[in-house]
Amino acid sequence: MDTLPAASGDAAEPLTPAQLRELYSLMVAVRHLDTSAIAWQRQGIIPGYAPELGQEAAQVGSGYAVDTTRDFVFPTYREMGVARTMGVDMVAYMATHKATWHGGLYDPQESRLAPIQAVVAGSVLHAVGWAHGQTLAAGNAGTNAANADGKLGVALTYFGDGASSQGDVHEALNFAAVMKAPVVFFVQNNGWAISVPTERQVAGGSVAARAAGYGMPALQIDGDDVVAVVGATRRAFAHARAGNGPVLLEAMTYRRGPHSTSDDPGRYRSLDEERDGAGTDPLERLRQRLLADGIADEAFFAEALAAAKAEEEQIRTGIQALGSRPGTEMFDLVFQETTPALQAQAANWREESEHV
């Protein structure tokens, strides 16, 4: 299924050997950090985590297409790989999983990654609102030059096949299409909505097929092929950036582990079913491609793994060093205007904190 116009310009440029090696290094870093985060939860370092084993190509490939000088990404609770690819400080990102601060300690405006969204499908509405703001800003400037010059910022929003059944998604798709908002809706179809397989909760079996009902182009891609993901996301960005409206991408992949660290996938599928459904490991797939094309050797792969391990150690140390957040932040960041009673309460709280 491909109703997206052919790529042109920079979007059509093939990845260089250096970029392919960079993608592999990113995927190794994400894979190692992801599996380590599960161990951290078991060790009590963080209280909960949503794994993404098997989805590294979908996340790294799509995140790689983002222009952090003008675009904005709206994640769910499972886009650690996207955050890492965009260069977000991972200690600050993982602060959310440590449950010390809502949305993470990173700066969304600077990083161009919105706060982590735990409300299923909530991020799509935020993305459409931001994207519509881009078109309004261009209109207020009295010109459509931002569109013609390809300078329009694009919102990239993530959701899963399970979230696609939420009403918020349909509202977001409809509004974005009507208003021609520059949004790329990126569906990671990992086969499961927690314990419910896709075929039991997505009518027709395809989320991408729904885009036709909203008059927007869509593309269903192999979400385990990072090169294909980069190419498709670049095409989608180019289409939206030119003022042509939204695009829906459906990356077909597989969740190779539990929905979260509190989930037991053995209750709804067997290990044999998981192995059969998962297919080829996306990391091994890229590794074999690099070897076949003579782009990398065993020394490179060993170096990438060593770097990933060193990075994981640094992040783990940083997370463990995070202290409790001061309760006074509620008064500083929650209320736009505090009442006299709240001001007095905040003053008392700060005074008591100084004497603890």
Coordinates of N, CA and C in Angstrom, one line a residue, residues 101 324-330 349:
W101 N 9.5 12.8 38.0 CA 9.0 14.0 37.4 C 8.2 13.7 36.1
S324 N 15.3 13.1 44.9 CA 13.9 13.4 44.9 C 13.7 14.8 44.4
R325 N 12.6 15.0 43.7 CA 12.3 16.4 43.3 C 11.7 17.2 44.5
P326 N 12.1 18.4 44.6 CA 11.5 19.2 45.7 C 10.0 19.5 45.5
G327 N 9.3 19.3 46.6 CA 7.9 19.5 46.5 C 7.4 20.9 46.2
T328 N 8.3 21.8 46.4 CA 7.9 23.2 46.0 C 7.8 23.5 44.5
E329 N 8.2 22.5 43.7 CA 8.1 22.7 42.3 C 6.6 22.8 41.9
M330 N 5.7 22.2 42.7 CA 4.3 22.2 42.4 C 3.8 23.7 42.4
W349 N 6.2 25.8 53.3 CA 6.8 24.6 52.8 C 8.3 24.8 52.6

